[in-house]
CSV table of C-alpha atoms in Angstrom, one decimal:
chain,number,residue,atom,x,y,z
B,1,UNK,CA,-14.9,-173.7,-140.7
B,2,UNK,CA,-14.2,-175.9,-143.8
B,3,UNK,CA,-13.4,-174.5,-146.9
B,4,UNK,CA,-15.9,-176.2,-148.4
B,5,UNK,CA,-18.6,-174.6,-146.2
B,6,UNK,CA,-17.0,-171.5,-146.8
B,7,UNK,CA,-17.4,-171.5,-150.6
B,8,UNK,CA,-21.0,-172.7,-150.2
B,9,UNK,CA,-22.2,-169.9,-148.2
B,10,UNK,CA,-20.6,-167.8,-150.4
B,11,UNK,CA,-22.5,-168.9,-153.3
B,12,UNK,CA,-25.8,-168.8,-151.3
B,13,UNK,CA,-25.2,-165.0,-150.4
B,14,UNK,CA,-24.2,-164.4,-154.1
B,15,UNK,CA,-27.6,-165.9,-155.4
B,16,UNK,CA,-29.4,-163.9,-152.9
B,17,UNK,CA,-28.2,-160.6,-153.6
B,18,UNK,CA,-28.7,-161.1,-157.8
B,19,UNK,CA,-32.5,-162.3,-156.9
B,20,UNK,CA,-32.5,-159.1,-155.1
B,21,UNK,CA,-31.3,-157.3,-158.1
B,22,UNK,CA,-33.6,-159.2,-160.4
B,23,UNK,CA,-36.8,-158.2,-158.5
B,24,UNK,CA,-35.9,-154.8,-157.7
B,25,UNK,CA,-35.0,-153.8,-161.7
B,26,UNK,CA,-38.8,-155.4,-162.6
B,27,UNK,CA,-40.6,-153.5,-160.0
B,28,UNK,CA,-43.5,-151.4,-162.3
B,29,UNK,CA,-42.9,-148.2,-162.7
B,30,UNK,CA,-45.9,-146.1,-161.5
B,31,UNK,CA,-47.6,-142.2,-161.7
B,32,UNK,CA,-46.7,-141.8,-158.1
B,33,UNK,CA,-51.2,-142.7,-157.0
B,34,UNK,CA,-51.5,-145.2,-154.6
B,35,UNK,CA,-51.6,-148.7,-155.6
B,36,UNK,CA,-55.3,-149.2,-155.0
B,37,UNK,CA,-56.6,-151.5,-157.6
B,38,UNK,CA,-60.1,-149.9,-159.5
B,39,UNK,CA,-62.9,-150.8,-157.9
B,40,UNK,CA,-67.2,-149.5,-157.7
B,41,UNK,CA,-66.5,-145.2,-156.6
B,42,UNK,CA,-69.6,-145.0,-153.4
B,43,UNK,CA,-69.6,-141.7,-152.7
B,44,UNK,CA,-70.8,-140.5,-149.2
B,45,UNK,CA,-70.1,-136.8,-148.4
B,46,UNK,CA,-68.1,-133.6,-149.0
B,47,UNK,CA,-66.4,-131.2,-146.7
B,48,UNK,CA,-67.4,-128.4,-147.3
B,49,UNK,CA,-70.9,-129.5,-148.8
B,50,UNK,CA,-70.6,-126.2,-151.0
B,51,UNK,CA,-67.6,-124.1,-151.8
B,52,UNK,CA,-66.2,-121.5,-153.9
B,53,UNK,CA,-64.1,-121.4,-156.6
B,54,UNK,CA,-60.6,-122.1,-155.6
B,55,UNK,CA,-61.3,-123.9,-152.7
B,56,UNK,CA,-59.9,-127.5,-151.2
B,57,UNK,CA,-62.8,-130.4,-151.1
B,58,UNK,CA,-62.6,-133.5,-149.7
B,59,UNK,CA,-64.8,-136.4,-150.8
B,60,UNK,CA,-65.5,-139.2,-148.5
B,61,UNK,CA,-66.9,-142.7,-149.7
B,62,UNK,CA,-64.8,-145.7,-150.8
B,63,UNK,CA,-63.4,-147.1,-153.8
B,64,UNK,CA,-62.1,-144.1,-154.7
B,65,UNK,CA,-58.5,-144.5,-154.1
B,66,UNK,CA,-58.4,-145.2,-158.6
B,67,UNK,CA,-60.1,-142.1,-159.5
B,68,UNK,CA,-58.3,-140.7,-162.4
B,69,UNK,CA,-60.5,-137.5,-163.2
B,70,UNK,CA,-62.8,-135.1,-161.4
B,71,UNK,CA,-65.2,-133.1,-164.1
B,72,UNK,CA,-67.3,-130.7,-163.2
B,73,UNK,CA,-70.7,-131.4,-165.7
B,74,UNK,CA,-72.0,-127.8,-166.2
B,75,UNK,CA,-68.9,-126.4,-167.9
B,76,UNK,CA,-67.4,-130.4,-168.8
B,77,UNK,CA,-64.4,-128.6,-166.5
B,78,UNK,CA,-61.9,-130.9,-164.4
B,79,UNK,CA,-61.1,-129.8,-161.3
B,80,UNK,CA,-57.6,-130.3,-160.0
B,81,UNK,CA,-56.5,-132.6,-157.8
B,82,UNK,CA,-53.1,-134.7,-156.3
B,83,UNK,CA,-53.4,-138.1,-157.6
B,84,UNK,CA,-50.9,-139.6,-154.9
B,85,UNK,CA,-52.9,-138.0,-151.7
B,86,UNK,CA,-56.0,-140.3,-152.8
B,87,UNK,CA,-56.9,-143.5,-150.5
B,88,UNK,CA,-59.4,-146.0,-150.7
B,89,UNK,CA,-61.9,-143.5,-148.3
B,90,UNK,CA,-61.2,-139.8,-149.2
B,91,UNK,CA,-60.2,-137.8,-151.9
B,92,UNK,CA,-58.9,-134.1,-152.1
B,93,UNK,CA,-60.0,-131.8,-154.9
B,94,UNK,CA,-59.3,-128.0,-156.0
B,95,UNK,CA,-62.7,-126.1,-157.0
B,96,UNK,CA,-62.2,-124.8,-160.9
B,97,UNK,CA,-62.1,-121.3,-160.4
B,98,UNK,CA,-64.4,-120.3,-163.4
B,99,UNK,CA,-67.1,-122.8,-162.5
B,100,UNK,CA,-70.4,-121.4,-162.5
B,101,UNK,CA,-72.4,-121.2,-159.4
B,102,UNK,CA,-75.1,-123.3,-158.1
B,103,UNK,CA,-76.4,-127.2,-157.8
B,104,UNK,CA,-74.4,-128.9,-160.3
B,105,UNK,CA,-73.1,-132.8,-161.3
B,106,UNK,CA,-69.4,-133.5,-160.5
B,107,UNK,CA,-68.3,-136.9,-162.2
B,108,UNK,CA,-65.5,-138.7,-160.8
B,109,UNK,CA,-64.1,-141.6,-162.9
B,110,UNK,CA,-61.6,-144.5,-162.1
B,111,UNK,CA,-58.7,-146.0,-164.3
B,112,UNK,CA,-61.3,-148.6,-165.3
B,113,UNK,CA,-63.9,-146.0,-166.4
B,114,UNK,CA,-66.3,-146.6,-163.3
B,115,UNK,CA,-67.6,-143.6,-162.3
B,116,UNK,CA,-69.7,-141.6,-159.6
B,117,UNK,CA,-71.8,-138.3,-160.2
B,118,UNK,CA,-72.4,-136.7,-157.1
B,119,UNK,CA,-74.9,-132.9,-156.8
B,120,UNK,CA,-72.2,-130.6,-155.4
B,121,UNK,CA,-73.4,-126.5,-154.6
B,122,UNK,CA,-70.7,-124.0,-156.1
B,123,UNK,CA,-70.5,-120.7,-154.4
B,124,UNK,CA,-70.4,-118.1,-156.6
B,125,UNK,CA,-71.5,-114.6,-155.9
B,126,UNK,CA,-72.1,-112.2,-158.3
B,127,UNK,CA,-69.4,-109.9,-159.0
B,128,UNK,CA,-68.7,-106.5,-160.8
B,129,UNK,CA,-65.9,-105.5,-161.9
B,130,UNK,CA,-66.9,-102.5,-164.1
B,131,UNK,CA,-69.6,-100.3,-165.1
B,132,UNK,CA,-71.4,-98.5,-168.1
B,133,UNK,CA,-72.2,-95.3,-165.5
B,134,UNK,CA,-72.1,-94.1,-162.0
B,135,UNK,CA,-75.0,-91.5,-163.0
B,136,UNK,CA,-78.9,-92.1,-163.2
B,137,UNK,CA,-82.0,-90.6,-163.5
B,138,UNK,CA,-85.0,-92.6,-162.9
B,139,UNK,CA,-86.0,-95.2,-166.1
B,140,UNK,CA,-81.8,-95.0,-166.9
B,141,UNK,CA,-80.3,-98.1,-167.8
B,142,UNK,CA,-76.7,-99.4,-166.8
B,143,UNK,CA,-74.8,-101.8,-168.0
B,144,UNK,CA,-72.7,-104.2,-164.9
B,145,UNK,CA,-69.7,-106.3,-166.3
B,146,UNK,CA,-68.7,-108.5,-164.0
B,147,UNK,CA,-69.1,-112.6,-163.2
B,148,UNK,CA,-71.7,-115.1,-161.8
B,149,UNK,CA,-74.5,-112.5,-163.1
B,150,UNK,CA,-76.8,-115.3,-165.3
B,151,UNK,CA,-78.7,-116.4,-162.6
B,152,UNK,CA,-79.5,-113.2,-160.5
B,153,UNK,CA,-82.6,-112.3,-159.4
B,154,UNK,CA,-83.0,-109.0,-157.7
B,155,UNK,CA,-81.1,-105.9,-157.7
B,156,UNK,CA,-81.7,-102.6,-155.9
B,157,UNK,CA,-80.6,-99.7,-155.3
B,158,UNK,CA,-80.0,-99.0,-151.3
B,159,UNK,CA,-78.4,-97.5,-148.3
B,160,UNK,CA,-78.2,-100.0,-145.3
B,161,UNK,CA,-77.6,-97.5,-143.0
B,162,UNK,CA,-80.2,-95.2,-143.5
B,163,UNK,CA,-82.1,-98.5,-144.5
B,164,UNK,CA,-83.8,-97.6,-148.0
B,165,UNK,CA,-83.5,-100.4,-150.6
B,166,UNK,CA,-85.5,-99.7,-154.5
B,167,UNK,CA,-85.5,-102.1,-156.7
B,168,UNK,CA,-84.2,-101.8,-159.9
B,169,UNK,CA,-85.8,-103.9,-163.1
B,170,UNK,CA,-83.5,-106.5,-164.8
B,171,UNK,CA,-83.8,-106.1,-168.3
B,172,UNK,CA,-80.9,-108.5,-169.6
B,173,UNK,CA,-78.7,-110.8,-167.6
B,174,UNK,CA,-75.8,-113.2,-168.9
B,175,UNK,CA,-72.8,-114.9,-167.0
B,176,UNK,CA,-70.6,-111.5,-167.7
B,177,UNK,CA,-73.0,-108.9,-167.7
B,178,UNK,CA,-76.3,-107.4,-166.6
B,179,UNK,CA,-78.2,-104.6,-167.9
B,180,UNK,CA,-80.2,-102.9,-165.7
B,181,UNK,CA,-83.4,-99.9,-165.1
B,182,UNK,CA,-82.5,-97.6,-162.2
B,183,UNK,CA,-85.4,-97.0,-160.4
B,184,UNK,CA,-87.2,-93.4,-158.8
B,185,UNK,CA,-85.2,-93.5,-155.2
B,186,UNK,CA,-85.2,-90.4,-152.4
B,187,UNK,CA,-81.5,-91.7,-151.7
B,188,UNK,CA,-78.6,-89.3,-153.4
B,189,UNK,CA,-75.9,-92.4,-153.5
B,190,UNK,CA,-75.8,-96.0,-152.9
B,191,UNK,CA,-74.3,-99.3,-154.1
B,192,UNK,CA,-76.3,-102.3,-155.5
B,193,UNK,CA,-77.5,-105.0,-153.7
B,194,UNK,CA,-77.5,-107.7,-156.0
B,195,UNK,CA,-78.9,-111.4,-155.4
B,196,UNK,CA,-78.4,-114.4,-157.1
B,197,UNK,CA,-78.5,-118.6,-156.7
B,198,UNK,CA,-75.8,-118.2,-154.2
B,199,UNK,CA,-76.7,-115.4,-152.0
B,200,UNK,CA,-76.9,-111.8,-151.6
B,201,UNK,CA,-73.7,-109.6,-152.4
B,202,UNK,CA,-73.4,-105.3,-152.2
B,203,UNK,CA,-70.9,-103.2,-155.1
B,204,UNK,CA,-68.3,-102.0,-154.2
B,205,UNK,CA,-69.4,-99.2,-156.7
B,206,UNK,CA,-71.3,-96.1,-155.8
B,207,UNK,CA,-73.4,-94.9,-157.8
B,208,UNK,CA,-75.1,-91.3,-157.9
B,209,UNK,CA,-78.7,-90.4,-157.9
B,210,UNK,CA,-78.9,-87.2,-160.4
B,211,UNK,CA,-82.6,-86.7,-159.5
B,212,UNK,CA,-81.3,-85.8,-156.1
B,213,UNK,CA,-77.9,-83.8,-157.1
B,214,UNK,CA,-77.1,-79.8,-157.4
B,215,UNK,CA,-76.9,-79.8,-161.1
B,216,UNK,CA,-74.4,-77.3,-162.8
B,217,UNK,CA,-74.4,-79.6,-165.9
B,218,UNK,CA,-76.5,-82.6,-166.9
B,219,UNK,CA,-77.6,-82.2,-171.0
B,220,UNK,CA,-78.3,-78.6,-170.3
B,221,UNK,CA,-77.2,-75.8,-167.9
B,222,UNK,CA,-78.5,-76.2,-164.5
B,223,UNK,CA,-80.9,-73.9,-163.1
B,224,UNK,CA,-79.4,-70.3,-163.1
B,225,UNK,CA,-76.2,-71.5,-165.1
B,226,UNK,CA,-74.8,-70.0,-168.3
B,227,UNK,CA,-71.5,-70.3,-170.4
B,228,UNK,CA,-68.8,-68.4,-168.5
B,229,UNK,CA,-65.8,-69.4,-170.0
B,230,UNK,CA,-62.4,-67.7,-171.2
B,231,UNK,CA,-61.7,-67.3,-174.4
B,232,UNK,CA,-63.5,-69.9,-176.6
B,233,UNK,CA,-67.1,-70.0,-175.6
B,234,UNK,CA,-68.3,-73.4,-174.0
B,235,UNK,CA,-70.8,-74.9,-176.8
B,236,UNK,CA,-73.7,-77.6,-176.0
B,237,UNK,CA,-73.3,-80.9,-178.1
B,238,UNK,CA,-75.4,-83.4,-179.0
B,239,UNK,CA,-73.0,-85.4,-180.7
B,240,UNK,CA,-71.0,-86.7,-177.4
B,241,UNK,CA,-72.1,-87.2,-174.3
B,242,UNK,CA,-71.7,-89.9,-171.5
B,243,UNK,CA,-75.5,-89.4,-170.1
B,244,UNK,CA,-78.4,-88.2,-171.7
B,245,UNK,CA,-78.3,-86.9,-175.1
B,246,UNK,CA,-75.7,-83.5,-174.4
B,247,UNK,CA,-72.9,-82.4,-173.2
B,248,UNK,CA,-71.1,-79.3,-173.3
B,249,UNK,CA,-67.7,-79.1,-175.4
B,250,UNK,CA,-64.6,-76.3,-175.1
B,251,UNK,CA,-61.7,-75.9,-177.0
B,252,UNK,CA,-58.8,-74.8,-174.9
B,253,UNK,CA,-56.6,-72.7,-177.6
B,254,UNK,CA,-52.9,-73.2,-177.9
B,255,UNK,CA,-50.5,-71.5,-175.1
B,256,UNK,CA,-53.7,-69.5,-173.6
B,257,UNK,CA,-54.7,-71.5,-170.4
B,258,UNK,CA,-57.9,-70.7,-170.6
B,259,UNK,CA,-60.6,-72.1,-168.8
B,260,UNK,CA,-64.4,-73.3,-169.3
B,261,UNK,CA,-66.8,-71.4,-167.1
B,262,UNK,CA,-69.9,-72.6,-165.7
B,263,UNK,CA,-71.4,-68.8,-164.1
B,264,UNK,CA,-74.6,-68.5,-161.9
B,265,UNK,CA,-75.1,-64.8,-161.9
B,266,UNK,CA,-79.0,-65.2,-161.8
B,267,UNK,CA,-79.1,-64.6,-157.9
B,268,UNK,CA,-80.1,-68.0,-157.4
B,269,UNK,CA,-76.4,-69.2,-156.8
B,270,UNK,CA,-75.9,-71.6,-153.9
B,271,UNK,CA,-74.9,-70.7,-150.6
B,272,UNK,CA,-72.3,-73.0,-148.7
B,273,UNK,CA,-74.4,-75.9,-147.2
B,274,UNK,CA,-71.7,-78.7,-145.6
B,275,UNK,CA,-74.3,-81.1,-146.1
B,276,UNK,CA,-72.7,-81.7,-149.8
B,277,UNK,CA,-70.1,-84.6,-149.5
B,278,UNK,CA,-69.2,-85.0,-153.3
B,279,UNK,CA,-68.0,-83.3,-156.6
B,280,UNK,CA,-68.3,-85.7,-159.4
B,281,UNK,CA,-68.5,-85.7,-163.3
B,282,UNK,CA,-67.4,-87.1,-166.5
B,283,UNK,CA,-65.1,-85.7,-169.0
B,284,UNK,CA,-64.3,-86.8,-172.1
B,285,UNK,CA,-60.5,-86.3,-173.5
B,286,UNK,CA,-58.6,-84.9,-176.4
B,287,UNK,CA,-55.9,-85.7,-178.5
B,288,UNK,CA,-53.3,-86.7,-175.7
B,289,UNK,CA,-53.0,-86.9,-171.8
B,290,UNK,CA,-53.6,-83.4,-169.9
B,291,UNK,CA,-54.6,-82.5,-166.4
B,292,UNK,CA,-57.9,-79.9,-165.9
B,293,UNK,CA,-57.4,-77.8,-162.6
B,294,UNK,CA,-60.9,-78.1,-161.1
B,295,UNK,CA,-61.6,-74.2,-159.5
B,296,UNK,CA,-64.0,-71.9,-157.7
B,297,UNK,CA,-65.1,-68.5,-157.2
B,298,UNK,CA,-66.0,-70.0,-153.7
B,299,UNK,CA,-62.6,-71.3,-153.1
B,300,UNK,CA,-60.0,-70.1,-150.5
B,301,UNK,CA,-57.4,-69.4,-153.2
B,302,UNK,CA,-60.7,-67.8,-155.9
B,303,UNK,CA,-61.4,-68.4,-159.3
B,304,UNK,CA,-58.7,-69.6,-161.9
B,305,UNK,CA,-55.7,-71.1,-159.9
B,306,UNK,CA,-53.9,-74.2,-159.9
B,307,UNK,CA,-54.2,-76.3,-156.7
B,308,UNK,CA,-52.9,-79.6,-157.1
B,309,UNK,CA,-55.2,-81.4,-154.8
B,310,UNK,CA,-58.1,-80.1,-157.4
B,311,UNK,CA,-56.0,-81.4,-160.6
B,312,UNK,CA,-58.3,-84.2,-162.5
B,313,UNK,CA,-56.1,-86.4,-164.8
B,314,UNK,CA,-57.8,-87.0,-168.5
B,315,UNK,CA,-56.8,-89.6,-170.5
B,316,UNK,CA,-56.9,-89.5,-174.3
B,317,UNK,CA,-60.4,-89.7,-176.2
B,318,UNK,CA,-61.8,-91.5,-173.8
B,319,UNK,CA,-65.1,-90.5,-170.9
B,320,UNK,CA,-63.1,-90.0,-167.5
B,321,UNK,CA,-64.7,-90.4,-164.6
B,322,UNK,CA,-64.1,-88.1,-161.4
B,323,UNK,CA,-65.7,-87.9,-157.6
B,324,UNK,CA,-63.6,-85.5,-155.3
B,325,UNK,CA,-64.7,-85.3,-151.7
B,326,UNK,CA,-65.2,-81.7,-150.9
B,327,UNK,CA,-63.2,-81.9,-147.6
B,328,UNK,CA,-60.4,-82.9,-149.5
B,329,UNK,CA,-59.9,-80.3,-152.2
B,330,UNK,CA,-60.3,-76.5,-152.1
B,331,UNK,CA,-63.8,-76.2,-153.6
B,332,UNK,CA,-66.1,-74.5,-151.3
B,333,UNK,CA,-65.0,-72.4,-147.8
B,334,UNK,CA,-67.6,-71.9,-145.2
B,335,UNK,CA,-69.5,-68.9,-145.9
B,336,UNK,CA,-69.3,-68.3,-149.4
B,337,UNK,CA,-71.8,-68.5,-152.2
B,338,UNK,CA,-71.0,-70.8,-155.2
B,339,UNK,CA,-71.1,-68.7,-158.2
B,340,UNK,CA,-68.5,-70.4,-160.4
B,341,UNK,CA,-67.4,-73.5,-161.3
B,342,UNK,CA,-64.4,-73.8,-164.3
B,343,UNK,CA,-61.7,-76.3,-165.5
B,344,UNK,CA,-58.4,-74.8,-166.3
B,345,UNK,CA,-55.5,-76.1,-168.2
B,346,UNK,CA,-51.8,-75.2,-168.2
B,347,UNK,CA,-51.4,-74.7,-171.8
B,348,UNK,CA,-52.0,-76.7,-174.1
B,349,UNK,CA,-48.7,-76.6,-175.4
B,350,UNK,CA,-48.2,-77.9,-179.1
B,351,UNK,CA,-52.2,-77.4,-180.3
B,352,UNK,CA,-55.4,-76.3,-179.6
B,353,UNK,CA,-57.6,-79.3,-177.9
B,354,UNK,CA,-61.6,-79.9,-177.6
B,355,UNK,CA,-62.8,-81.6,-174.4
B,356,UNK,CA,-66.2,-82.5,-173.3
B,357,UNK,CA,-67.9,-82.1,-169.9
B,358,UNK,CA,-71.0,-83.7,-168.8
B,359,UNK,CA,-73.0,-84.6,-165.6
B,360,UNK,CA,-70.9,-82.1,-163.2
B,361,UNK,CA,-72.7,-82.2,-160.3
B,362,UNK,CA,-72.9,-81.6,-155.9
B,363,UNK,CA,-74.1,-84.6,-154.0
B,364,UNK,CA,-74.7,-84.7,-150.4
């Protein structure tokens, strides 16, 4: 080959590779989305046509390969999505987690500010994550904290296996919390069923039906009970209580671990029945952290001792809240007659402390 032809080829690879060069370094840098130019969002479908919070979407349609936000309208939320997994047909969304439930508008809006609005059903079931009591009477009311509450509509008070639902009257209701009125009910524990836009959804709560307990405390002695404490006296207050309007206080002096007594010596004491399931109550705490030592005259080990599957841990000025199952603590041997019921403490050690008891109580 000539040298001339040589030298021209040369040149003509040279130009090539810096027109390469040239058109590679003015390429447009881009957000990683397809490069689908902005055009009309038709939206046709989603699958799932309703979901819950936290869940993937898809939306089918076309022109939606642009779309540069996805709001849900009743909270002006955006839900999340991946920008660079959008085509021209079908787009992949994240359900907020904290969007409310039911029929509501989600907008989804393109680069050019074209946008769709399509009805979209978010599941959302009521949920509670915390109560005001797990004690009622009939006519009591009880607060439910929780989410997705604002748009309930019935609650009751049931057993699906023994199949007894009563409903109980909503007297407030907001997205966070309900207020309810317990209602009369033969049942002696249950959860709530509670129903809202999106469906039908059970506690994971129990609570306890006091006008269908053994009462050895609930704003006065129960039948046939007296004071029976060592040293200090127990002493009825109306100042603190969790239920009602009393409760009844003991100060457990310094060093003497001492107990407060709750004594049936009237003769109408009750004899073992193992159709009772439950020991539960509410006790209030003192100035620090102690353990009480639940304990029994009807007991294997008798009245006063120390069992560590009976101990109850109190926290510090605040209404604790204890249910013990009877098979699992040593409350009540076959056979015996319950005449006492006490909580003991080892100690106190550095000062005498007051504690409050209220709603002890059997349930079956």
């Amino acid at each position: 080959m000539k040298l001339h032809t040589l030298s021209r080829l040369s040149g003509l690879l040279l130009l090539a590779g810096l027109t390469s060069f040239v058109m590679t370094s003015c390429e447009k840098d881009t957000d990683g989305s397809p490069q689908i130019a902005p055009g009309n969002p038709v939206a046709k479908a989603f699958t799932p046509d309703s979901a819950s919070g936290g869940s993937v979407v898809t939306l089918t349609g076309s022109g939606l390969g642009d779309i540069r936000t996805i709001v849900f309208e009743k909270q002006n939320i955006p839900a999340g999505f991946q920008p660079t997994l959008n085509t021209d047909n079908a787009l992949i969304f994240r359900v907020p987690t904290e969007a409310l439930g039911g029929k509501q508008k989600v907008t989804f809006t393109n680069s050019a500010g074209q946008s769709v609005s399509v009805d979209f059903k978010v599941l959302a079931y009521a949920t509670v994550s915390d109560v005001s009591n797990y004690d009622f009477a009939k006519g009591a009311e009880i607060t439910l904290t929780g989410n997705n509450l604002d748009d309930v509509s019935s609650v009751a008070f049931a057993d699906s296996v023994k199949g007894i639902s009563d409903a109980a009257t909503i007297v407030s209701k907001s997205q966070k919390q309900l207020v309810v009125k317990m209602p009369a009910s033969t049942l002696t524990r249950g959860t709530l069923t509670i129903v809202n836009g999106t469906g039908r959804t059970r506690t994971k709560q129990e609570f306890v039906n006091m006008d269908m307990a053994y009462k050895v405390f609930a704003d006065a002695y129960g039948t046939g009970f007296q004071d029976g404490s060592w040293g200090d006296a127990g002493a009825v207050s109306t100042k603190e209580f969790k239920t009602g309007t009393a409760s009844v206080s003991k100060t457990y002096q310094k060093g003497n671990w001492h107990l407060i007594g709750f004594a049936n010596w009237s003769g109408s004491a009750l004899a073992y029945s193992p159709d009772y399931t439950y020991v539960t109550g509410w006790i209030k705490g003192a100035s620090a952290d102690y353990s009480l030592y639940l304990t029994t005259d009807a007991s294997k080990a008798g009245f006063g001792g120390f069992d560590d599957k009976n101990k109850i841990n109190v926290k510090a000025g605040v209404w604790n809240y204890f249910k013990l199952k009877l098979s699992d603590i040593d409350f009540w041997a076959p056979g015996k007659t319950l005449t006492q019921v006490g909580f003991r403490i080892q100690g106190p050690d550095k000062q005498d402390e007051t504690f409050y008891f209220d709603d002890i109580l059997l349930v079956k």
